[in-house]
Amino acid sequence: MTLQTNEKRLLDNLHTLRTFTDTPQDGVTRFSYGTQDARAREYIIKRAENCGCSVSIDALQNIRIGLPTNKPGRKTVLSGSHIDTVRNGGWLDGIYGVCGALEVLETLAENPDSLKDASFNYELVIFAEEEGSGFGSTMTGSKFITGIYAEADLDKLVSDTGMSLRQTLQSLSPYGPDGKTIVYNTGGLSQEALQNVRWDFDQVQTMLELHIEQGPVLDREGLSLGIVDSIFGMRVIEVTLTGVGNHAGATPMTERYDALCTAAECILAAEAHVKTDDDKRTVVTCGKMDIEPNCSNVIPETVRFSLEVRDKDETKIDRFMNEIIDLIVAIAEKRQVNCEIKEHSKSSPLHLTDRLIDAMSKHAAALDLPYKVMDSGAVHDACMIAKYAQTGMIFVPSINGRSHVPEENTNDADIAAGVQFLLDTVLHELHEVK
Ligand SMILES: [Zn+2]
């Protein structure tokens, strides 16, 4: 059975959702639980309800939307992603996978005959708070779904404005901007409500996430599709360097214990060291730094920065990170600056389901689509699910490899081909896998 997605409808949805942003002149800014989030949820829920689908929202505000033809007791094939963004992000990250799964939902709802012999149900899933823009922790919704996060984390996760995740969830009102469509679950955060956020993985047949690549590989190689096999793991440390704050004019260069110059040397040493990697896949990033007192005329006394190493090989992550820690300690010692290093977080590399990788590769080859089986340097909601259910990920090219910036883009033809490929894969999963 082949079905055709509706490219115009898909692009219309994406372009409408692009306007739901707090920064209209400067990319898409749509944080979880905010006004633009409510608008986007309302838009998607209304479309789904118009084709007779049923919507359920859990206490963390993850959404699941099922086809009217779904039958109780059957396992489910799920597809989806997230609708929140980073600040001044792009118009496709997350929402592309949601609109793709919505297009699959609408196409299947219009063609109930195509599901006559289906063995499984189909649902669209929207994971809440993926980017960590609100509470500093990524994939929050899917971490509650899998039980990595539990009730205590509702109080530990706190936004920049000092509001905890619990307070934020408690402050939501149920309706979207039209005052009619329920977009948030305000049923409270009882033990039972939180227990219901956890998925029963015995009922999950397959999880599929369609996403933009967010890197340069497919665009550079002129390919239109990526089938993900491995997801990078990472190890993150927090380094605090404490020197001596002093007057920026009166302190000679030979008598300084400058925490920021020390940090700069450490970060450049880490970069140079990781660049010696033979297969050029290990990456190191310092993305966050606090400087005290952060005044133009005072030598920085304290600098705190994050450093993360990622690779698909866990032994390489550990080896590089351990070597970087030795370098940092040596540099701090040489500069007579105090150094404290804390392990911040760690996640292991992940391999997605071979059966799905094989099936999708065969299908792409049969369609003559230029594709490759590839790693993902970024972690996605599907990676959380992958430990418990058969999981596949599909990438489409990001032009010039740009993402999390207003310039983020993908050609219309690639956008459409990715969604058609998702529909083909969903149909295959619904019918042929027992
Ligand atoms: Zn994303």
Tab-separated table of C-alpha atoms and ligand atoms in Angstrom:
chain	number	residue	atom	x	y	z
A	1	MET	CA	0.000	0.000	0.000
A	2	THR	CA	1.434	3.352	-0.960
A	3	LEU	CA	0.015	6.677	0.130
A	4	GLN	CA	1.062	10.173	-0.821
A	5	THR	CA	1.648	12.940	1.706
A	6	ASN	CA	0.362	16.434	0.936
A	7	GLU	CA	3.413	18.646	0.428
A	8	LYS	CA	1.448	21.899	0.317
A	9	ARG	CA	-0.372	21.142	3.577
A	10	LEU	CA	2.903	20.178	5.254
A	11	LEU	CA	4.661	23.386	4.175
A	12	ASP	CA	1.629	25.518	5.112
A	13	ASN	CA	1.680	24.021	8.607
A	14	LEU	CA	5.416	24.633	8.977
A	15	HIS	CA	5.170	28.220	7.724
A	16	THR	CA	2.243	29.002	10.023
A	17	LEU	CA	4.013	27.537	13.050
A	18	ARG	CA	7.100	29.551	12.141
A	19	THR	CA	5.137	32.714	13.007
A	20	PHE	CA	4.513	31.499	16.570
A	21	THR	CA	7.655	33.110	17.950
A	22	ASP	CA	8.573	35.658	20.607
A	23	THR	CA	11.261	37.068	18.275
A	24	PRO	CA	9.544	37.611	14.885
A	25	GLN	CA	12.476	39.477	13.355
A	26	ASP	CA	15.129	37.157	14.677
A	27	GLY	CA	14.437	33.453	14.312
A	28	VAL	CA	12.034	31.336	16.325
A	29	THR	CA	11.887	31.629	20.118
A	30	ARG	CA	9.219	29.342	21.517
A	31	PHE	CA	9.832	28.087	25.037
A	32	SER	CA	7.846	25.283	26.629
A	33	TYR	CA	4.809	26.372	28.668
A	34	GLY	CA	4.877	29.930	27.235
A	35	THR	CA	2.346	31.802	25.088
A	36	GLN	CA	3.856	30.707	21.771
A	37	ASP	CA	3.972	27.107	22.963
A	38	ALA	CA	0.248	27.323	23.769
A	39	ARG	CA	-0.466	28.719	20.272
A	40	ALA	CA	1.507	25.944	18.579
A	41	ARG	CA	-0.170	23.257	20.678
A	42	GLU	CA	-3.594	24.696	19.916
A	43	TYR	CA	-2.853	24.734	16.188
A	44	ILE	CA	-1.734	21.114	16.086
A	45	ILE	CA	-4.453	19.817	18.438
A	46	LYS	CA	-7.181	21.543	16.395
A	47	ARG	CA	-5.919	19.989	13.173
A	48	ALA	CA	-5.849	16.550	14.777
A	49	GLU	CA	-9.311	16.951	16.301
A	50	ASN	CA	-10.648	18.048	12.907
A	51	CYS	CA	-9.766	14.632	11.562
A	52	GLY	CA	-11.403	12.842	14.475
A	53	CYS	CA	-8.242	12.048	16.451
A	54	SER	CA	-8.154	11.744	20.232
A	55	VAL	CA	-5.731	13.860	22.266
A	56	SER	CA	-4.222	13.029	25.623
A	57	ILE	CA	-1.915	15.323	27.595
A	58	ASP	CA	0.081	14.118	30.604
A	59	ALA	CA	1.074	16.024	33.744
A	60	LEU	CA	4.397	17.146	32.191
A	61	GLN	CA	2.398	18.337	29.139
A	62	ASN	CA	3.703	15.721	26.713
A	63	ILE	CA	0.981	15.159	24.105
A	64	ARG	CA	-0.128	11.934	22.417
A	65	ILE	CA	-2.632	12.012	19.570
A	66	GLY	CA	-4.198	8.796	18.284
A	67	LEU	CA	-6.019	7.958	15.056
A	68	PRO	CA	-9.793	7.435	15.247
A	69	THR	CA	-9.257	3.915	13.871
A	70	ASN	CA	-6.904	2.917	16.716
A	71	LYS	CA	-8.095	-0.110	18.683
A	72	PRO	CA	-7.706	-0.668	22.441
A	73	GLY	CA	-5.122	-3.236	23.474
A	74	ARG	CA	-3.013	-3.015	20.321
A	75	LYS	CA	0.608	-1.935	20.435
A	76	THR	CA	1.434	1.488	19.037
A	77	VAL	CA	3.779	2.851	16.406
A	78	LEU	CA	4.702	6.372	17.518
A	79	SER	CA	6.261	9.259	15.678
A	80	GLY	CA	7.012	12.804	16.749
A	81	SER	CA	9.484	15.252	18.224
A	82	HIS	CA	9.333	18.554	20.130
A	83	ILE	CA	7.906	22.015	19.426
A	84	ASP	CA	10.040	24.119	21.782
A	85	THR	CA	13.133	25.948	20.522
A	86	VAL	CA	16.301	27.561	21.795
A	87	ARG	CA	16.348	31.374	21.953
A	88	ASN	CA	16.535	32.800	18.395
A	89	GLY	CA	16.520	29.280	16.990
A	90	GLY	CA	15.505	27.982	13.571
A	91	TRP	CA	12.098	27.219	12.088
A	92	LEU	CA	12.571	23.454	11.648
A	93	ASP	CA	14.302	21.975	14.686
A	94	GLY	CA	11.778	19.766	16.458
A	95	ILE	CA	8.675	21.168	14.799
A	96	TYR	CA	9.678	19.503	11.511
A	97	GLY	CA	9.410	16.054	13.107
A	98	VAL	CA	6.090	17.043	14.700
A	99	CYS	CA	4.636	18.412	11.445
A	100	GLY	CA	5.945	15.319	9.642
A	101	ALA	CA	4.206	13.014	12.109
A	102	LEU	CA	1.085	15.215	11.892
A	103	GLU	CA	1.133	14.914	8.097
A	104	VAL	CA	1.322	11.128	8.507
A	105	LEU	CA	-1.620	11.300	10.940
A	106	GLU	CA	-3.733	13.448	8.595
A	107	THR	CA	-2.919	11.283	5.570
A	108	LEU	CA	-3.791	8.068	7.440
A	109	ALA	CA	-7.006	9.616	8.831
A	110	GLU	CA	-8.063	10.548	5.293
A	111	ASN	CA	-7.341	7.037	4.077
A	112	PRO	CA	-8.852	4.683	6.660
A	113	ASP	CA	-8.827	1.863	4.075
A	114	SER	CA	-5.048	1.883	4.217
A	115	LEU	CA	-5.303	0.718	7.843
A	116	LYS	CA	-7.749	-2.157	7.324
A	117	ASP	CA	-5.067	-4.799	7.753
A	118	ALA	CA	-2.886	-2.893	10.214
A	119	SER	CA	-1.570	-4.815	13.201
A	120	PHE	CA	-0.812	-1.747	15.313
A	121	ASN	CA	-2.095	1.705	16.284
A	122	TYR	CA	-0.473	4.955	15.180
A	123	GLU	CA	0.081	7.973	17.432
A	124	LEU	CA	1.735	11.357	17.120
A	125	VAL	CA	3.831	12.316	20.155
A	126	ILE	CA	4.984	15.810	21.138
A	127	PHE	CA	7.659	15.763	23.835
A	128	ALA	CA	7.643	18.718	26.231
A	129	GLU	CA	10.680	20.859	27.103
A	130	GLU	CA	13.277	19.171	24.876
A	131	GLU	CA	15.731	22.017	24.411
A	132	GLY	CA	16.256	22.841	28.079
A	133	SER	CA	15.696	26.533	27.334
A	134	GLY	CA	13.445	26.918	30.366
A	135	PHE	CA	15.040	24.815	33.079
A	136	GLY	CA	18.544	24.084	31.868
A	137	SER	CA	17.942	20.375	31.351
A	138	THR	CA	17.354	18.853	27.934
A	139	MET	CA	14.705	16.237	27.071
A	140	THR	CA	12.788	16.840	30.283
A	141	GLY	CA	9.494	15.437	28.952
A	142	SER	CA	11.032	12.223	27.668
A	143	LYS	CA	13.092	11.839	30.859
A	144	PHE	CA	9.839	11.776	32.860
A	145	ILE	CA	8.311	9.372	30.322
A	146	THR	CA	11.176	6.924	30.869
A	147	GLY	CA	11.516	7.474	34.622
A	148	ILE	CA	14.977	9.076	34.483
A	149	TYR	CA	13.281	12.031	36.182
A	150	ALA	CA	10.856	11.628	39.067
A	151	GLU	CA	8.829	13.845	41.385
A	152	ALA	CA	11.804	15.375	43.235
A	153	ASP	CA	13.106	16.772	39.943
A	154	LEU	CA	10.037	19.016	39.657
A	155	ASP	CA	11.574	21.124	42.434
A	156	LYS	CA	15.232	20.707	41.423
A	157	LEU	CA	14.649	22.052	37.908
A	158	VAL	CA	14.494	25.839	38.268
A	159	SER	CA	14.283	28.519	35.566
A	160	ASP	CA	16.426	31.665	35.338
A	161	THR	CA	13.574	33.608	36.919
A	162	GLY	CA	13.656	31.309	39.964
A	163	MET	CA	10.474	29.417	39.153
A	164	SER	CA	10.623	25.648	39.632
A	165	LEU	CA	9.212	23.265	37.052
A	166	ARG	CA	6.523	22.325	39.591
A	167	GLN	CA	5.487	25.970	40.048
A	168	THR	CA	5.509	26.496	36.288
A	169	LEU	CA	3.277	23.481	35.670
A	170	GLN	CA	0.955	24.569	38.490
A	171	SER	CA	0.639	28.060	36.994
A	172	LEU	CA	-0.631	26.873	33.590
A	173	SER	CA	-4.204	27.519	32.567
A	174	PRO	CA	-5.783	24.792	30.448
A	175	TYR	CA	-6.872	26.701	27.346
A	176	GLY	CA	-5.026	27.969	24.315
A	177	PRO	CA	-5.509	31.527	22.970
A	178	ASP	CA	-8.949	30.715	21.509
A	179	GLY	CA	-10.240	29.978	25.021
A	180	LYS	CA	-11.820	26.723	23.836
A	181	THR	CA	-9.145	24.187	22.950
A	182	ILE	CA	-7.544	22.443	25.915
A	183	VAL	CA	-3.776	22.597	25.404
A	184	TYR	CA	-2.465	21.924	28.938
A	185	ASN	CA	-3.344	19.297	31.507
A	186	THR	CA	-4.153	21.068	34.765
A	187	GLY	CA	-5.089	17.894	36.590
A	188	GLY	CA	-2.285	18.411	39.099
A	189	LEU	CA	0.925	16.645	39.996
A	190	SER	CA	-0.255	13.852	42.280
A	191	GLN	CA	1.767	10.633	42.548
A	192	GLU	CA	-0.793	9.002	40.289
A	193	ALA	CA	-0.623	11.773	37.673
A	194	LEU	CA	3.177	11.498	37.593
A	195	GLN	CA	2.991	7.715	37.426
A	196	ASN	CA	0.769	8.099	34.362
A	197	VAL	CA	3.490	10.112	32.598
A	198	ARG	CA	5.592	6.909	32.445
A	199	TRP	CA	4.925	4.982	29.247
A	200	ASP	CA	4.011	1.328	29.318
A	201	PHE	CA	6.723	0.176	26.924
A	202	ASP	CA	5.026	-3.204	26.471
A	203	GLN	CA	2.484	-1.225	24.461
A	204	VAL	CA	5.063	0.544	22.273
A	205	GLN	CA	5.876	-1.232	19.022
A	206	THR	CA	8.132	1.362	17.392
A	207	MET	CA	9.285	4.956	17.944
A	208	LEU	CA	10.287	6.978	14.874
A	209	GLU	CA	11.695	10.515	15.002
A	210	LEU	CA	12.189	12.618	11.893
A	211	HIS	CA	14.598	15.531	12.407
A	212	ILE	CA	16.842	17.945	10.564
A	213	GLU	CA	20.461	16.809	10.707
A	214	GLN	CA	21.750	19.998	12.402
A	215	GLY	CA	25.192	19.281	10.972
A	216	PRO	CA	26.909	19.566	7.572
A	217	VAL	CA	27.253	15.940	6.416
A	218	LEU	CA	24.170	15.382	4.209
A	219	ASP	CA	24.326	18.859	2.636
A	220	ARG	CA	28.049	18.580	1.895
A	221	GLU	CA	27.688	15.122	0.369
A	222	GLY	CA	24.593	16.076	-1.659
A	223	LEU	CA	22.390	13.441	0.014
A	224	SER	CA	18.707	13.883	0.771
A	225	LEU	CA	18.283	11.417	3.633
A	226	GLY	CA	20.179	10.149	6.663
A	227	ILE	CA	19.313	6.983	8.571
A	228	VAL	CA	20.776	7.212	12.046
A	229	ASP	CA	22.583	4.249	13.569
A	230	SER	CA	24.651	5.606	16.472
A	231	ILE	CA	24.046	8.559	18.780
A	232	PHE	CA	27.005	10.220	20.433
A	233	GLY	CA	27.444	9.920	24.167
A	234	MET	CA	28.917	12.730	26.214
A	235	ARG	CA	30.670	13.605	29.428
A	236	VAL	CA	30.377	17.103	30.868
A	237	ILE	CA	32.577	18.656	33.550
A	238	GLU	CA	32.406	21.993	35.354
A	239	VAL	CA	35.724	23.740	35.996
A	240	THR	CA	36.142	26.514	38.574
A	241	LEU	CA	39.371	28.527	38.450
A	242	THR	CA	40.123	30.944	41.261
A	243	GLY	CA	42.960	33.442	40.889
A	244	VAL	CA	43.444	36.851	42.468
A	245	GLY	CA	41.210	39.790	41.510
A	246	ASN	CA	43.116	43.048	41.302
A	247	HIS	CA	43.331	46.453	39.643
A	248	ALA	CA	43.587	46.163	35.854
A	249	GLY	CA	45.918	49.150	35.596
A	250	ALA	CA	48.126	48.935	38.650
A	251	THR	CA	48.981	45.194	38.537
A	252	PRO	CA	52.036	44.373	36.361
A	253	MET	CA	51.717	41.501	33.896
A	254	THR	CA	54.308	39.503	35.833
A	255	GLU	CA	52.271	39.611	39.052
A	256	ARG	CA	48.882	38.422	37.879
A	257	TYR	CA	46.862	35.316	38.735
A	258	ASP	CA	44.214	35.867	36.079
A	259	ALA	CA	41.468	33.231	36.139
A	260	LEU	CA	40.151	34.138	32.675
A	261	CYS	CA	43.535	33.937	30.904
A	262	THR	CA	43.982	30.555	32.598
A	263	ALA	CA	40.541	29.435	31.386
A	264	ALA	CA	41.375	30.579	27.845
A	265	GLU	CA	44.591	28.544	27.856
A	266	CYS	CA	42.745	25.484	29.209
A	267	ILE	CA	40.000	25.657	26.570
A	268	LEU	CA	42.455	26.131	23.696
A	269	ALA	CA	44.553	23.236	25.024
A	270	ALA	CA	41.443	21.029	25.101
A	271	GLU	CA	40.601	22.030	21.541
A	272	ALA	CA	44.107	21.342	20.272
A	273	HIS	CA	44.193	17.993	22.050
A	274	VAL	CA	40.891	16.751	20.654
A	275	LYS	CA	41.944	17.846	17.163
A	276	THR	CA	44.632	15.141	17.339
A	277	ASP	CA	41.821	12.535	17.151
A	278	ASP	CA	42.599	10.073	14.332
A	279	ASP	CA	39.098	9.734	12.891
A	280	LYS	CA	38.204	13.401	13.573
A	281	ARG	CA	34.890	12.515	15.214
A	282	THR	CA	35.484	13.389	18.855
A	283	VAL	CA	34.324	16.910	19.700
A	284	VAL	CA	34.962	19.186	22.690
A	285	THR	CA	32.965	22.312	23.525
A	286	CYS	CA	33.031	25.022	26.139
A	287	GLY	CA	29.585	26.587	25.782
A	288	LYS	CA	29.035	28.245	29.147
A	289	MET	CA	31.161	30.542	31.264
A	290	ASP	CA	30.687	32.827	34.263
A	291	ILE	CA	33.295	35.459	35.054
A	292	GLU	CA	33.593	37.209	38.411
A	293	PRO	CA	33.550	40.064	38.985
A	294	ASN	CA	33.023	40.556	35.211
A	295	CYS	CA	34.173	44.201	35.181
A	296	SER	CA	36.304	45.684	32.419
A	297	ASN	CA	38.799	47.186	34.888
A	298	VAL	CA	39.274	44.248	37.286
A	299	ILE	CA	41.448	41.183	36.693
A	300	PRO	CA	39.019	38.225	36.708
A	301	GLU	CA	39.219	36.385	40.025
A	302	THR	CA	36.892	33.453	39.438
A	303	VAL	CA	35.887	31.763	36.202
A	304	ARG	CA	33.526	28.833	36.029
A	305	PHE	CA	33.076	27.032	32.700
A	306	SER	CA	31.563	23.883	31.285
A	307	LEU	CA	33.456	21.506	29.066
A	308	GLU	CA	31.907	18.574	27.249
A	309	VAL	CA	33.398	15.804	25.156
A	310	ARG	CA	31.245	13.770	22.745
A	311	ASP	CA	31.877	10.691	20.620
A	312	LYS	CA	30.127	7.461	19.680
A	313	ASP	CA	32.869	5.468	21.435
A	314	GLU	CA	32.646	5.653	25.219
A	315	THR	CA	36.274	4.678	25.821
A	316	LYS	CA	37.368	7.582	23.613
A	317	ILE	CA	35.134	9.996	25.511
A	318	ASP	CA	36.711	8.921	28.793
A	319	ARG	CA	40.261	8.895	27.471
A	320	PHE	CA	40.018	12.391	25.966
A	321	MET	CA	38.228	13.820	28.989
A	322	ASN	CA	40.758	12.352	31.425
A	323	GLU	CA	43.624	13.746	29.342
A	324	ILE	CA	41.935	17.174	29.167
A	325	ILE	CA	41.516	17.185	32.954
A	326	ASP	CA	45.259	16.493	33.330
A	327	LEU	CA	46.023	19.387	30.953
A	328	ILE	CA	43.761	21.778	32.874
A	329	VAL	CA	45.313	20.830	36.217
A	330	ALA	CA	48.827	21.358	34.798
A	331	ILE	CA	47.956	24.763	33.268
A	332	ALA	CA	46.330	25.974	36.507
A	333	GLU	CA	49.347	24.828	38.494
A	334	LYS	CA	51.762	26.606	36.145
A	335	ARG	CA	49.753	29.836	36.464
A	336	GLN	CA	49.302	29.386	40.235
A	337	VAL	CA	45.542	29.542	39.957
A	338	ASN	CA	43.370	27.268	42.098
A	339	CYS	CA	41.428	24.680	40.133
A	340	GLU	CA	38.377	22.619	41.068
A	341	ILE	CA	36.789	20.134	38.651
A	342	LYS	CA	33.351	18.582	39.129
A	343	GLU	CA	31.774	15.864	37.000
A	344	HIS	CA	28.499	17.392	35.786
A	345	SER	CA	26.763	14.716	33.730
A	346	LYS	CA	27.356	11.740	31.501
A	347	SER	CA	25.432	9.792	28.879
A	348	SER	CA	26.545	6.673	27.057
A	349	PRO	CA	26.565	6.390	23.260
A	350	LEU	CA	23.556	4.603	21.871
A	351	HIS	CA	22.855	2.309	18.949
A	352	LEU	CA	19.396	2.460	17.366
A	353	THR	CA	17.441	-0.623	16.264
A	354	ASP	CA	19.222	-2.613	13.528
A	355	ARG	CA	15.979	-4.021	12.142
A	356	LEU	CA	14.728	-0.481	11.455
A	357	ILE	CA	18.068	0.706	10.058
A	358	ASP	CA	18.035	-2.242	7.620
A	359	ALA	CA	14.398	-1.810	6.611
A	360	MET	CA	14.775	1.944	6.051
A	361	SER	CA	18.044	1.493	4.128
A	362	LYS	CA	16.410	-1.049	1.802
A	363	HIS	CA	13.451	1.256	1.240
A	364	ALA	CA	15.673	4.280	0.493
A	365	ALA	CA	17.691	2.171	-1.963
A	366	ALA	CA	14.503	0.931	-3.653
A	367	LEU	CA	13.347	4.537	-4.088
A	368	ASP	CA	16.770	5.507	-5.463
A	369	LEU	CA	17.022	8.164	-2.763
A	370	PRO	CA	20.580	9.346	-2.164
A	371	TYR	CA	21.017	8.416	1.522
A	372	LYS	CA	23.570	7.308	4.053
A	373	VAL	CA	23.571	5.501	7.378
A	374	MET	CA	25.159	7.956	9.784
A	375	ASP	CA	25.902	8.974	13.388
A	376	SER	CA	24.101	11.710	15.237
A	377	GLY	CA	26.244	14.106	17.252
A	378	ALA	CA	23.105	15.562	18.822
A	379	VAL	CA	20.917	13.721	21.332
A	380	HIS	CA	17.165	13.625	20.723
A	381	ASP	CA	14.007	12.511	22.567
A	382	ALA	CA	14.043	9.269	20.562
A	383	CYS	CA	17.366	8.420	22.248
A	384	MET	CA	15.613	8.329	25.628
A	385	ILE	CA	12.989	5.967	24.229
A	386	ALA	CA	15.587	3.796	22.457
A	387	LYS	CA	16.578	2.032	25.684
A	388	TYR	CA	13.062	0.633	26.016
A	389	ALA	CA	11.556	0.293	22.536
A	390	GLN	CA	12.550	-0.303	18.920
A	391	THR	CA	13.606	3.141	17.726
A	392	GLY	CA	14.603	4.701	14.423
A	393	MET	CA	15.650	8.206	13.381
A	394	ILE	CA	15.510	9.851	9.966
A	395	PHE	CA	17.537	12.967	9.104
A	396	VAL	CA	17.117	15.480	6.287
A	397	PRO	CA	19.897	17.913	5.278
A	398	SER	CA	20.485	21.217	7.052
A	399	ILE	CA	21.673	23.781	4.488
A	400	ASN	CA	25.307	24.653	5.285
A	401	GLY	CA	24.920	22.544	8.429
A	402	ARG	CA	23.357	25.463	10.324
A	403	SER	CA	20.949	24.862	13.216
A	404	HIS	CA	19.821	26.539	16.464
A	405	VAL	CA	20.190	29.855	14.568
A	406	PRO	CA	17.741	31.939	12.485
A	407	GLU	CA	19.554	30.812	9.285
A	408	GLU	CA	18.534	27.167	9.867
A	409	ASN	CA	16.937	25.853	6.649
A	410	THR	CA	16.220	22.804	4.480
A	411	ASN	CA	15.062	22.709	0.823
A	412	ASP	CA	11.331	22.187	0.319
A	413	ALA	CA	12.039	19.056	-1.740
A	414	ASP	CA	14.079	17.521	1.099
A	415	ILE	CA	11.442	18.559	3.671
A	416	ALA	CA	8.774	16.778	1.631
A	417	ALA	CA	10.901	13.710	0.842
A	418	GLY	CA	11.689	13.183	4.529
A	419	VAL	CA	8.010	13.221	5.469
A	420	GLN	CA	7.039	10.899	2.617
A	421	PHE	CA	9.786	8.545	3.794
A	422	LEU	CA	8.406	8.730	7.336
A	423	LEU	CA	4.908	7.851	6.079
A	424	ASP	CA	6.286	4.894	4.081
A	425	THR	CA	8.160	3.692	7.164
A	426	VAL	CA	5.127	4.082	9.436
A	427	LEU	CA	2.957	2.125	6.965
A	428	HIS	CA	5.584	-0.594	6.821
A	429	GLU	CA	5.736	-0.760	10.613
A	430	LEU	CA	1.940	-0.794	10.958
A	431	HIS	CA	1.542	-3.700	8.580
A	432	GLU	CA	4.495	-5.927	8.160
A	433	VAL	CA	6.136	-6.289	11.519
A	434	LYS	CA	4.688	-8.804	13.925
B	1	ZN	ZN	15.440	19.076	18.076
